[in-house]
Amino acid sequence: MSRLTVITTGGTISTSTGADGVRRPTHSGADLTSGLDVDVVDLMAVDSSDLTTADWDRIRGAVQAATDAGADGVVVTHGTDTMEESALWLEVTYAGKVPVVLTGAMRSADAPDADGPANLRDALTLAASAAARDLGVLVCFAGRVLAPLGLRKVATEDLSGFAGEVLGTLHGGVMLTAAKTRPYLGDLSVADAPRVDIVAAYLGSDAVALDACVAAGARGVVLEAMGSGNAGAAVVDGVRRHCRNGIVVAVSTRVPGGRVGASYGPGHDLVAAGAVMMPRRSPAQSRVLLMAALAAKLPIADVIDRWG
């Protein structure tokens, strides 16, 4: 029998609906795992939109404590709003052999058709599977095994919740159908990562938001560009100014599908101004990669070429 640890952080999987009709975390780890033979760590009980980057270190510390104590697998329950960010930070900083599986829910725990219990059972099955050993961090949701890199929340109601690279399924057992490469960047603490912000470009946008982020201390900025990586001349001018001063600007897009590249004039101008293109990652995951690369003092272009 595998020894499994469940680390709870809150999220929809732990919520119930109050008299005001609002869902808030109320269910403890003991509630979620009732009848299951697992160890439980109630780390936090928050909506994942309330998490801060410092909480990544708390989660990672709890994972490390569980594996040090002999856990054969670890499951982290997490809200879906920021799961793609937490999962990727854990992925790029965790080198252990013990599987770490993130899961959550789209419906509250008190819903008559709650999806959380099935997702949790699947996550525990995956964490206990020998097939998951040495695969690092995984996401288990709606009967699928997903890679953290490339994960993106694409629905607020549909039970699938996420799009991303599907590594396998859980329907009566674990069936992994794709290989996984671990994008490990180092044994990093978020305390060593500089501030990195996300700035959106849109019709008529200027450099005011970009300037404000840099003034607030950002050493890196992800530009959520339009189309395949485009922004107006005023934004390009701002990027040029800040890149000259050593600020790293990575260009992603607000478009859910397709690659980013300097294939149009404005995108070409951004690269000429000193920005780097993040070809495949969402703005949220681009920020995580940029934070980790800066914390690890790795060449940004190398990290993007391999994992961006």
mmCIF file of C-alpha atoms in Angstrom:
data_model
loop_
_atom_site.group_PDB
_atom_site.id
_atom_site.type_symbol
_atom_site.label_atom_id
_atom_site.label_comp_id
_atom_site.label_asym_id
_atom_site.label_seq_id
_atom_site.Cartn_x
_atom_site.Cartn_y
_atom_site.Cartn_z
ATOM 1 C CA MET A 1 0.000 0.000 0.000
ATOM 2 C CA SER A 2 1.329 3.438 -0.920
ATOM 3 C CA ARG A 3 1.594 6.122 1.715
ATOM 4 C CA LEU A 4 -0.089 9.231 0.332
ATOM 5 C CA THR A 5 -0.272 12.803 1.598
ATOM 6 C CA VAL A 6 -2.971 15.320 0.670
ATOM 7 C CA ILE A 7 -2.016 18.992 1.054
ATOM 8 C CA THR A 8 -5.015 21.319 0.952
ATOM 9 C CA THR A 9 -4.878 24.978 -0.062
ATOM 10 C CA GLY A 10 -8.572 25.791 -0.573
ATOM 11 C CA GLY A 11 -10.216 26.414 -3.919
ATOM 12 C CA THR A 12 -13.613 25.390 -5.251
ATOM 13 C CA ILE A 13 -13.047 21.772 -4.254
ATOM 14 C CA SER A 14 -13.306 22.915 -0.605
ATOM 15 C CA THR A 15 -16.106 25.456 -0.923
ATOM 16 C CA SER A 16 -19.712 25.472 0.134
ATOM 17 C CA THR A 17 -22.351 28.025 -0.791
ATOM 18 C CA GLY A 18 -23.382 30.457 1.922
ATOM 19 C CA ALA A 19 -26.770 32.014 2.555
ATOM 20 C CA ASP A 20 -25.631 34.931 0.392
ATOM 21 C CA GLY A 21 -25.104 32.572 -2.552
ATOM 22 C CA VAL A 22 -21.328 33.016 -2.473
ATOM 23 C CA ARG A 23 -18.931 30.069 -2.474
ATOM 24 C CA ARG A 24 -16.117 30.155 0.067
ATOM 25 C CA PRO A 25 -13.643 27.510 1.330
ATOM 26 C CA THR A 26 -15.187 25.725 4.321
ATOM 27 C CA HIS A 27 -14.223 22.045 3.982
ATOM 28 C CA SER A 28 -11.062 20.827 5.687
ATOM 29 C CA GLY A 29 -8.725 18.191 4.394
ATOM 30 C CA ALA A 30 -10.329 15.712 6.768
ATOM 31 C CA ASP A 31 -13.710 16.508 5.195
ATOM 32 C CA LEU A 32 -12.392 16.050 1.659
ATOM 33 C CA THR A 33 -10.619 12.775 2.440
ATOM 34 C CA SER A 34 -13.218 11.220 4.720
ATOM 35 C CA GLY A 35 -12.972 7.434 4.500
ATOM 36 C CA LEU A 36 -9.588 7.510 2.743
ATOM 37 C CA ASP A 37 -6.363 6.204 4.265
ATOM 38 C CA VAL A 38 -4.158 9.230 3.650
ATOM 39 C CA ASP A 39 -2.164 11.772 5.610
ATOM 40 C CA VAL A 40 -3.597 15.286 5.510
ATOM 41 C CA VAL A 41 -1.890 18.667 5.747
ATOM 42 C CA ASP A 42 -4.292 21.613 5.944
ATOM 43 C CA LEU A 43 -1.898 24.247 4.639
ATOM 44 C CA MET A 44 -4.302 26.988 3.568
ATOM 45 C CA ALA A 45 -7.988 27.548 2.884
ATOM 46 C CA VAL A 46 -8.223 30.340 0.333
ATOM 47 C CA ASP A 47 -9.590 31.088 -3.081
ATOM 48 C CA SER A 48 -6.618 30.632 -5.384
ATOM 49 C CA SER A 49 -7.039 34.160 -6.703
ATOM 50 C CA ASP A 50 -5.935 35.246 -3.200
ATOM 51 C CA LEU A 51 -2.650 33.333 -3.333
ATOM 52 C CA THR A 52 0.631 35.216 -3.561
ATOM 53 C CA THR A 53 3.927 34.055 -4.990
ATOM 54 C CA ALA A 54 5.195 33.559 -1.426
ATOM 55 C CA ASP A 55 2.600 30.800 -1.110
ATOM 56 C CA TRP A 56 4.470 28.814 -3.762
ATOM 57 C CA ASP A 57 7.299 28.402 -1.283
ATOM 58 C CA ARG A 58 4.812 27.327 1.392
ATOM 59 C CA ILE A 59 3.327 24.676 -0.896
ATOM 60 C CA ARG A 60 6.744 23.507 -2.026
ATOM 61 C CA GLY A 61 7.887 23.326 1.590
ATOM 62 C CA ALA A 62 4.877 21.191 2.495
ATOM 63 C CA VAL A 63 5.581 18.889 -0.443
ATOM 64 C CA GLN A 64 9.198 18.536 0.631
ATOM 65 C CA ALA A 65 8.180 17.813 4.228
ATOM 66 C CA ALA A 66 5.776 15.115 3.037
ATOM 67 C CA THR A 67 8.366 13.402 0.852
ATOM 68 C CA ASP A 68 10.979 13.665 3.617
ATOM 69 C CA ALA A 69 8.488 11.953 5.945
ATOM 70 C CA GLY A 70 8.183 9.009 3.562
ATOM 71 C CA ALA A 71 5.215 9.811 1.344
ATOM 72 C CA ASP A 72 5.102 7.729 -1.833
ATOM 73 C CA GLY A 73 2.877 10.284 -3.519
ATOM 74 C CA VAL A 74 1.593 13.787 -2.798
ATOM 75 C CA VAL A 75 -1.674 15.387 -3.902
ATOM 76 C CA VAL A 76 -2.191 19.150 -3.661
ATOM 77 C CA THR A 77 -5.766 20.413 -3.814
ATOM 78 C CA HIS A 78 -5.782 23.863 -5.385
ATOM 79 C CA GLY A 79 -8.192 26.384 -6.854
ATOM 80 C CA THR A 80 -8.445 26.389 -10.623
ATOM 81 C CA ASP A 81 -8.002 30.152 -11.116
ATOM 82 C CA THR A 82 -4.224 30.027 -10.648
ATOM 83 C CA MET A 83 -3.482 26.300 -10.824
ATOM 84 C CA GLU A 84 -1.608 26.747 -14.108
ATOM 85 C CA GLU A 85 0.816 29.118 -12.378
ATOM 86 C CA SER A 86 1.364 27.158 -9.161
ATOM 87 C CA ALA A 87 1.721 23.880 -11.050
ATOM 88 C CA LEU A 88 4.390 25.322 -13.327
ATOM 89 C CA TRP A 89 6.372 26.931 -10.496
ATOM 90 C CA LEU A 90 6.392 23.611 -8.643
ATOM 91 C CA GLU A 91 7.349 21.827 -11.867
ATOM 92 C CA VAL A 92 10.383 23.994 -12.608
ATOM 93 C CA THR A 93 11.645 23.843 -9.011
ATOM 94 C CA TYR A 94 10.948 20.211 -8.009
ATOM 95 C CA ALA A 95 13.439 17.477 -8.864
ATOM 96 C CA GLY A 96 12.157 14.662 -6.646
ATOM 97 C CA LYS A 97 11.111 11.189 -7.719
ATOM 98 C CA VAL A 98 7.853 11.144 -5.704
ATOM 99 C CA PRO A 99 4.834 12.121 -7.847
ATOM 100 C CA VAL A 100 3.231 15.451 -6.984
ATOM 101 C CA VAL A 101 -0.296 15.773 -8.381
ATOM 102 C CA LEU A 102 -2.424 18.919 -8.380
ATOM 103 C CA THR A 103 -6.186 18.708 -8.623
ATOM 104 C CA GLY A 104 -9.284 20.737 -7.844
ATOM 105 C CA ALA A 105 -12.878 21.148 -8.923
ATOM 106 C CA MET A 106 -15.229 23.265 -10.973
ATOM 107 C CA ARG A 107 -18.208 22.724 -8.649
ATOM 108 C CA SER A 108 -18.428 23.373 -4.943
ATOM 109 C CA ALA A 109 -18.197 20.540 -2.450
ATOM 110 C CA ASP A 110 -21.855 20.925 -1.489
ATOM 111 C CA ALA A 111 -23.132 20.706 -5.079
ATOM 112 C CA PRO A 112 -25.268 17.596 -5.671
ATOM 113 C CA ASP A 113 -23.089 16.761 -8.688
ATOM 114 C CA ALA A 114 -19.736 17.881 -7.246
ATOM 115 C CA ASP A 115 -16.760 16.867 -9.360
ATOM 116 C CA GLY A 116 -14.196 17.291 -6.593
ATOM 117 C CA PRO A 117 -14.485 13.811 -5.034
ATOM 118 C CA ALA A 118 -13.873 12.041 -8.357
ATOM 119 C CA ASN A 119 -10.978 14.353 -9.198
ATOM 120 C CA LEU A 120 -9.413 13.732 -5.798
ATOM 121 C CA ARG A 121 -9.791 9.967 -6.092
ATOM 122 C CA ASP A 122 -8.199 10.065 -9.541
ATOM 123 C CA ALA A 123 -5.350 12.235 -8.267
ATOM 124 C CA LEU A 124 -4.656 9.799 -5.435
ATOM 125 C CA THR A 125 -4.711 6.886 -7.865
ATOM 126 C CA LEU A 126 -2.214 8.704 -10.065
ATOM 127 C CA ALA A 127 0.023 9.669 -7.136
ATOM 128 C CA ALA A 128 0.126 6.041 -6.019
ATOM 129 C CA SER A 129 0.934 4.719 -9.481
ATOM 130 C CA ALA A 130 4.409 3.435 -10.277
ATOM 131 C CA ALA A 131 3.907 4.890 -13.762
ATOM 132 C CA ALA A 132 3.929 8.412 -12.284
ATOM 133 C CA ARG A 133 7.210 8.004 -10.432
ATOM 134 C CA ASP A 134 9.984 10.254 -11.755
ATOM 135 C CA LEU A 135 7.483 12.340 -13.740
ATOM 136 C CA GLY A 136 7.647 15.241 -11.295
ATOM 137 C CA VAL A 137 4.558 17.426 -11.082
ATOM 138 C CA LEU A 138 1.320 16.424 -12.803
ATOM 139 C CA VAL A 139 -2.186 17.839 -12.990
ATOM 140 C CA CYS A 140 -5.138 15.452 -12.731
ATOM 141 C CA PHE A 141 -8.479 16.856 -13.781
ATOM 142 C CA ALA A 142 -11.687 15.477 -15.277
ATOM 143 C CA GLY A 143 -10.211 12.042 -15.883
ATOM 144 C CA ARG A 144 -7.114 13.370 -17.632
ATOM 145 C CA VAL A 145 -3.435 13.602 -16.736
ATOM 146 C CA LEU A 146 -2.040 16.943 -17.871
ATOM 147 C CA ALA A 147 1.450 18.402 -17.999
ATOM 148 C CA PRO A 148 1.906 21.644 -16.033
ATOM 149 C CA LEU A 149 3.842 23.269 -18.887
ATOM 150 C CA GLY A 150 1.253 24.539 -21.338
ATOM 151 C CA LEU A 151 -1.683 24.215 -18.937
ATOM 152 C CA ARG A 152 -4.348 26.902 -19.299
ATOM 153 C CA LYS A 153 -7.744 27.363 -17.719
ATOM 154 C CA VAL A 154 -10.229 27.676 -20.575
ATOM 155 C CA ALA A 155 -13.628 27.384 -18.883
ATOM 156 C CA THR A 156 -15.407 28.715 -15.828
ATOM 157 C CA GLU A 157 -18.191 26.124 -15.803
ATOM 158 C CA ASP A 158 -17.307 23.193 -18.051
ATOM 159 C CA LEU A 159 -15.967 20.327 -15.935
ATOM 160 C CA SER A 160 -12.915 19.870 -18.151
ATOM 161 C CA GLY A 161 -11.643 23.222 -16.891
ATOM 162 C CA PHE A 162 -8.272 23.149 -18.619
ATOM 163 C CA ALA A 163 -6.570 22.737 -21.955
ATOM 164 C CA GLY A 164 -3.009 21.511 -22.278
ATOM 165 C CA GLU A 165 -0.829 18.563 -23.120
ATOM 166 C CA VAL A 166 -2.694 15.387 -22.230
ATOM 167 C CA LEU A 167 -0.297 12.733 -20.947
ATOM 168 C CA GLY A 168 -2.917 10.091 -20.241
ATOM 169 C CA THR A 169 -6.263 9.268 -18.712
ATOM 170 C CA LEU A 170 -7.781 7.688 -15.623
ATOM 171 C CA HIS A 171 -10.720 5.471 -16.415
ATOM 172 C CA GLY A 172 -10.519 2.484 -14.108
ATOM 173 C CA GLY A 173 -6.760 2.914 -13.827
ATOM 174 C CA VAL A 174 -3.816 5.017 -14.905
ATOM 175 C CA MET A 175 -3.064 4.934 -18.618
ATOM 176 C CA LEU A 176 -0.200 7.196 -19.689
ATOM 177 C CA THR A 177 0.003 7.624 -23.436
ATOM 178 C CA ALA A 178 2.616 10.360 -23.881
ATOM 179 C CA ALA A 179 6.139 10.922 -22.616
ATOM 180 C CA LYS A 180 6.885 13.854 -20.321
ATOM 181 C CA THR A 181 10.009 15.968 -20.164
ATOM 182 C CA ARG A 182 10.573 17.786 -16.897
ATOM 183 C CA PRO A 183 11.438 21.490 -17.338
ATOM 184 C CA TYR A 184 13.496 21.685 -14.147
ATOM 185 C CA LEU A 185 15.313 25.006 -13.725
ATOM 186 C CA GLY A 186 16.743 24.646 -10.220
ATOM 187 C CA ASP A 187 16.114 24.362 -6.489
ATOM 188 C CA LEU A 188 14.663 27.851 -6.360
ATOM 189 C CA SER A 189 12.867 29.933 -3.785
ATOM 190 C CA VAL A 190 10.412 32.543 -4.958
ATOM 191 C CA ALA A 191 12.040 34.848 -2.412
ATOM 192 C CA ASP A 192 15.000 34.981 -4.800
ATOM 193 C CA ALA A 193 12.861 35.788 -7.825
ATOM 194 C CA PRO A 194 12.466 39.419 -8.892
ATOM 195 C CA ARG A 195 9.146 41.061 -9.495
ATOM 196 C CA VAL A 196 7.700 40.230 -12.910
ATOM 197 C CA ASP A 197 4.443 41.806 -14.054
ATOM 198 C CA ILE A 198 2.029 41.291 -16.941
ATOM 199 C CA VAL A 199 0.958 44.259 -19.074
ATOM 200 C CA ALA A 200 -1.810 44.017 -21.649
ATOM 201 C CA ALA A 201 -1.610 45.641 -25.067
ATOM 202 C CA TYR A 202 -4.842 46.665 -26.756
ATOM 203 C CA LEU A 203 -6.104 49.023 -29.417
ATOM 204 C CA GLY A 204 -4.756 52.462 -28.551
ATOM 205 C CA SER A 205 -2.623 51.320 -25.609
ATOM 206 C CA ASP A 206 0.439 53.251 -24.516
ATOM 207 C CA ALA A 207 3.374 52.667 -22.171
ATOM 208 C CA VAL A 208 1.769 54.015 -18.988
ATOM 209 C CA ALA A 209 1.131 50.591 -17.432
ATOM 210 C CA LEU A 210 4.564 49.344 -18.499
ATOM 211 C CA ASP A 211 6.231 52.381 -16.955
ATOM 212 C CA ALA A 212 4.251 51.938 -13.731
ATOM 213 C CA CYS A 213 5.314 48.298 -13.367
ATOM 214 C CA VAL A 214 8.972 49.155 -13.833
ATOM 215 C CA ALA A 215 8.648 52.062 -11.393
ATOM 216 C CA ALA A 216 7.176 49.592 -8.871
ATOM 217 C CA GLY A 217 10.317 47.462 -9.128
ATOM 218 C CA ALA A 218 9.630 44.956 -11.892
ATOM 219 C CA ARG A 219 12.803 43.511 -13.407
ATOM 220 C CA GLY A 220 10.801 41.663 -16.002
ATOM 221 C CA VAL A 221 7.535 42.279 -17.807
ATOM 222 C CA VAL A 222 5.390 39.949 -19.881
ATOM 223 C CA LEU A 223 3.634 41.864 -22.616
ATOM 224 C CA GLU A 224 0.246 40.337 -23.366
ATOM 225 C CA ALA A 225 0.354 41.382 -26.978
ATOM 226 C CA MET A 226 -2.265 41.229 -29.697
ATOM 227 C CA GLY A 227 -2.415 38.589 -32.405
ATOM 228 C CA SER A 228 0.845 36.786 -33.068
ATOM 229 C CA GLY A 229 2.818 39.207 -30.898
ATOM 230 C CA ASN A 230 1.983 42.757 -31.895
ATOM 231 C CA ALA A 231 1.571 46.092 -30.112
ATOM 232 C CA GLY A 232 1.230 49.733 -31.099
ATOM 233 C CA ALA A 233 4.095 52.159 -31.612
ATOM 234 C CA ALA A 234 3.715 53.765 -28.168
ATOM 235 C CA VAL A 235 4.115 50.388 -26.475
ATOM 236 C CA VAL A 236 7.111 49.547 -28.676
ATOM 237 C CA ASP A 237 8.745 52.836 -27.663
ATOM 238 C CA GLY A 238 8.233 51.980 -23.996
ATOM 239 C CA VAL A 239 9.674 48.508 -24.488
ATOM 240 C CA ARG A 240 12.730 50.023 -26.171
ATOM 241 C CA ARG A 241 13.326 52.421 -23.266
ATOM 242 C CA HIS A 242 13.089 49.741 -20.606
ATOM 243 C CA CYS A 243 15.088 47.101 -22.458
ATOM 244 C CA ARG A 244 17.921 49.596 -22.770
ATOM 245 C CA ASN A 245 17.868 49.817 -18.964
ATOM 246 C CA GLY A 246 18.104 46.054 -18.467
ATOM 247 C CA ILE A 247 14.429 45.197 -18.011
ATOM 248 C CA VAL A 248 13.505 41.877 -19.613
ATOM 249 C CA VAL A 249 10.373 42.086 -21.749
ATOM 250 C CA ALA A 250 8.874 38.808 -22.957
ATOM 251 C CA VAL A 251 6.079 38.904 -25.513
ATOM 252 C CA SER A 252 3.104 36.552 -25.213
ATOM 253 C CA THR A 253 -0.403 37.001 -26.635
ATOM 254 C CA ARG A 254 -3.985 37.369 -25.552
ATOM 255 C CA VAL A 255 -4.976 34.832 -28.225
ATOM 256 C CA PRO A 256 -5.564 31.339 -26.783
ATOM 257 C CA GLY A 257 -4.218 29.405 -29.773
ATOM 258 C CA GLY A 258 -1.284 29.744 -32.143
ATOM 259 C CA ARG A 259 2.345 30.775 -31.887
ATOM 260 C CA VAL A 260 3.920 34.124 -31.158
ATOM 261 C CA GLY A 261 6.590 35.435 -33.506
ATOM 262 C CA ALA A 262 7.944 38.515 -35.252
ATOM 263 C CA SER A 263 6.038 37.833 -38.454
ATOM 264 C CA TYR A 264 4.321 41.249 -38.703
ATOM 265 C CA GLY A 265 5.791 44.720 -38.584
ATOM 266 C CA PRO A 266 4.851 45.549 -34.972
ATOM 267 C CA GLY A 267 6.155 42.208 -33.712
ATOM 268 C CA HIS A 268 9.384 42.742 -35.635
ATOM 269 C CA ASP A 269 9.641 46.197 -34.050
ATOM 270 C CA LEU A 270 9.222 44.712 -30.566
ATOM 271 C CA VAL A 271 12.127 42.329 -31.141
ATOM 272 C CA ALA A 272 14.218 45.155 -32.588
ATOM 273 C CA ALA A 273 13.420 47.124 -29.435
ATOM 274 C CA GLY A 274 14.927 44.342 -27.307
ATOM 275 C CA ALA A 275 11.944 42.163 -26.410
ATOM 276 C CA VAL A 276 12.045 38.379 -26.606
ATOM 277 C CA MET A 277 9.211 36.332 -28.064
ATOM 278 C CA MET A 278 7.568 33.634 -25.909
ATOM 279 C CA PRO A 279 6.307 31.435 -28.761
ATOM 280 C CA ARG A 280 3.937 29.011 -27.028
ATOM 281 C CA ARG A 281 3.145 30.085 -23.462
ATOM 282 C CA SER A 282 0.236 32.035 -22.054
ATOM 283 C CA PRO A 283 0.977 35.335 -20.322
ATOM 284 C CA ALA A 284 0.514 33.719 -16.896
ATOM 285 C CA GLN A 285 2.923 30.862 -17.615
ATOM 286 C CA SER A 286 5.342 33.186 -19.396
ATOM 287 C CA ARG A 287 5.566 35.161 -16.158
ATOM 288 C CA VAL A 288 6.367 32.021 -14.148
ATOM 289 C CA LEU A 289 9.091 30.957 -16.575
ATOM 290 C CA LEU A 290 10.589 34.441 -16.584
ATOM 291 C CA MET A 291 10.588 34.608 -12.780
ATOM 292 C CA ALA A 292 12.275 31.224 -12.517
ATOM 293 C CA ALA A 293 14.860 31.989 -15.193
ATOM 294 C CA LEU A 294 15.771 35.274 -13.516
ATOM 295 C CA ALA A 295 15.928 33.640 -10.077
ATOM 296 C CA ALA A 296 18.179 30.894 -11.441
ATOM 297 C CA LYS A 297 20.290 33.478 -13.314
ATOM 298 C CA LEU A 298 19.926 31.449 -16.489
ATOM 299 C CA PRO A 299 20.126 32.951 -19.981
ATOM 300 C CA ILE A 300 16.583 34.020 -20.788
ATOM 301 C CA ALA A 301 16.891 33.137 -24.456
ATOM 302 C CA ASP A 302 18.005 29.592 -23.622
ATOM 303 C CA VAL A 303 15.060 29.009 -21.279
ATOM 304 C CA ILE A 304 12.596 30.360 -23.823
ATOM 305 C CA ASP A 305 14.128 28.361 -26.668
ATOM 306 C CA ARG A 306 13.647 25.155 -24.696
ATOM 307 C CA TRP A 307 10.489 25.707 -22.692
ATOM 308 C CA GLY A 308 8.819 28.883 -24.006
#
